[in-house]
Amino acid sequence: MASEFKATRRVEFSETDMAGIVHFSNFFRYMETVEHAFWRSLGTSVVMTQFDPPLGLPRVHAACDYRRPLRFEDTVEMHLRVIEKRARSLAFEIRFFRVEPGPREEVAIGKLIVACVQKNADGSLQAVPLPEALAAQIEVSPTLPA
């Protein structure tokens, strides 16, 4: 059962601002990167065309708190944890750690809430339960010590 997932990437020059640090908006892209990798690790995607009608996982909430800056060529580890699981939605916490150059330190904490929806014939979206086979693969991560 999956409750956590980690991904690592290097900060690109185009992701930095005039001060030489990662622009805040890129953290939301990073959250999406680790979330998409999490879904792929479960054999699916945020766009689930294997169902009829197709299902999707749009964000209904996104937030990020910043602690320290990331800079060009820093290596960042993104640690996704499932913090809440409901019939039709999941909440993820994403912790960001600069791992190179060291020492390893937390630089930000993000949160995503996604809802499972189907796209109806008229184009409208309707919240539906996560497919049983997929929901069975996901569990809430144990609480981390304070």
Coordinates of C-alpha atoms in Angstrom, one line a residue:
M1 CA 0.0 0.0 0.0
A2 CA 1.3 3.4 -0.9
S3 CA 1.4 6.3 1.6
E4 CA 4.6 8.1 0.6
F5 CA 6.6 8.8 -2.4
K6 CA 9.9 10.7 -3.0
A7 CA 11.3 12.4 -6.1
T8 CA 14.5 14.4 -6.6
R9 CA 15.4 17.1 -9.2
R10 CA 17.9 19.8 -9.9
V11 CA 16.8 23.5 -10.0
E12 CA 17.0 24.9 -13.5
F13 CA 18.2 28.4 -14.3
S14 CA 14.8 29.3 -15.9
E15 CA 13.1 28.6 -12.5
T16 CA 14.9 31.4 -10.7
D17 CA 14.0 35.0 -10.3
M18 CA 16.2 38.2 -10.5
A19 CA 17.4 37.5 -6.9
G20 CA 18.7 34.1 -8.1
I21 CA 16.3 32.1 -6.0
V22 CA 13.5 29.8 -7.2
H23 CA 10.4 31.8 -8.0
F24 CA 7.6 30.8 -5.5
S25 CA 5.3 29.6 -8.3
N26 CA 7.7 26.8 -9.2
F27 CA 7.1 25.0 -5.9
F28 CA 3.5 24.3 -7.3
R29 CA 5.1 22.8 -10.4
Y30 CA 7.4 20.7 -8.2
M31 CA 4.4 19.5 -6.2
E32 CA 2.8 18.4 -9.4
T33 CA 5.9 16.6 -10.5
V34 CA 6.1 14.5 -7.4
E35 CA 2.3 13.9 -7.4
H36 CA 2.3 12.7 -11.0
A37 CA 5.2 10.4 -10.2
F38 CA 3.2 9.0 -7.3
W39 CA 0.3 8.2 -9.6
R40 CA 2.6 6.6 -12.2
S41 CA 4.1 4.4 -9.4
L42 CA 0.5 3.1 -8.9
G43 CA 0.1 2.4 -12.6
T44 CA -2.1 5.3 -13.5
S45 CA -2.2 9.0 -14.1
V46 CA -4.0 12.2 -13.0
V47 CA -6.0 11.6 -16.3
M48 CA -7.5 8.1 -16.1
T49 CA -8.7 7.3 -19.6
Q50 CA -9.0 3.6 -18.8
F51 CA -12.4 4.4 -17.2
D52 CA -15.6 5.2 -19.0
P53 CA -16.3 8.0 -18.6
P54 CA -12.7 9.1 -18.0
L55 CA -11.7 10.2 -14.5
G56 CA -9.4 13.1 -13.4
L57 CA -7.9 14.4 -10.3
P58 CA -8.1 18.2 -10.3
R59 CA -6.7 20.2 -7.4
V60 CA -9.3 21.8 -5.2
H61 CA -6.7 23.3 -2.8
A62 CA -3.0 24.1 -3.1
A63 CA -0.8 25.9 -0.6
C64 CA 2.9 26.3 0.2
D65 CA 4.8 27.7 3.1
Y66 CA 8.4 28.8 2.4
R67 CA 11.2 28.4 4.9
R68 CA 14.5 28.9 3.0
P69 CA 15.3 29.7 -0.6
L70 CA 16.4 27.2 -3.3
R71 CA 18.9 28.4 -5.9
F72 CA 20.1 27.4 -9.4
E73 CA 21.6 23.9 -9.5
D74 CA 20.5 23.0 -5.9
T75 CA 19.2 19.5 -5.7
V76 CA 15.7 19.3 -4.1
E77 CA 14.0 16.2 -2.7
M78 CA 10.2 16.3 -2.7
H79 CA 8.6 14.0 -0.2
L80 CA 4.9 13.4 -0.7
R81 CA 2.8 11.9 2.1
V82 CA -0.9 11.0 1.9
I83 CA -2.3 12.8 5.0
E84 CA -6.0 12.3 4.4
K85 CA -8.1 9.8 2.3
R86 CA -11.8 10.2 1.7
A87 CA -14.1 8.4 -0.7
R88 CA -13.8 11.2 -3.3
S89 CA -10.6 13.1 -2.4
L90 CA -7.1 12.8 -1.2
A91 CA -4.9 15.3 0.7
F92 CA -1.1 15.3 0.2
E93 CA 1.6 17.0 2.2
I94 CA 4.8 17.7 0.2
R95 CA 8.0 18.5 2.1
F96 CA 10.9 20.0 0.2
F97 CA 14.5 19.4 1.3
R98 CA 17.6 20.9 -0.2
V99 CA 20.0 17.9 -0.4
E100 CA 22.8 19.4 -2.4
P101 CA 24.7 21.5 -1.5
G102 CA 24.5 20.1 2.1
P103 CA 23.7 20.0 4.8
R104 CA 20.2 18.6 4.1
E105 CA 17.5 21.1 5.2
E106 CA 13.8 21.6 4.8
V107 CA 13.0 24.6 2.6
A108 CA 9.2 24.4 2.2
I109 CA 6.0 22.5 3.0
G110 CA 3.2 22.3 0.5
K111 CA -0.3 20.8 0.6
L112 CA -2.5 19.6 -2.2
I113 CA -6.1 18.4 -2.1
V114 CA -7.3 16.5 -5.2
A115 CA -10.8 15.4 -6.0
C116 CA -11.8 12.4 -8.1
V117 CA -14.1 13.6 -10.9
Q118 CA -15.7 12.2 -14.0
K119 CA -16.3 14.3 -17.1
N120 CA -19.9 13.9 -18.2
A121 CA -21.1 14.0 -21.8
D122 CA -22.2 17.6 -21.4
G123 CA -18.7 18.6 -20.3
S124 CA -19.5 19.1 -16.7
L125 CA -17.4 17.6 -13.9
Q126 CA -18.9 15.4 -11.2
A127 CA -17.2 14.2 -8.0
V128 CA -17.2 10.4 -7.8
P129 CA -15.5 7.9 -5.5
L130 CA -11.9 6.9 -6.3
P131 CA -12.0 3.6 -8.2
E132 CA -12.0 0.7 -5.7
A133 CA -8.9 -0.9 -7.1
L134 CA -7.0 2.4 -6.9
A135 CA -8.2 3.3 -3.5
A136 CA -7.1 -0.1 -2.2
Q137 CA -3.5 0.8 -3.1
I138 CA -3.5 4.0 -1.1
E139 CA -3.3 4.5 2.6
V140 CA -2.8 7.4 5.0
S141 CA 0.8 7.9 6.0
P142 CA 1.6 7.4 9.7
T143 CA 1.9 10.7 11.6
L144 CA 5.5 12.0 11.8
P145 CA 6.8 12.8 15.3
A146 CA 6.8 16.5 16.2

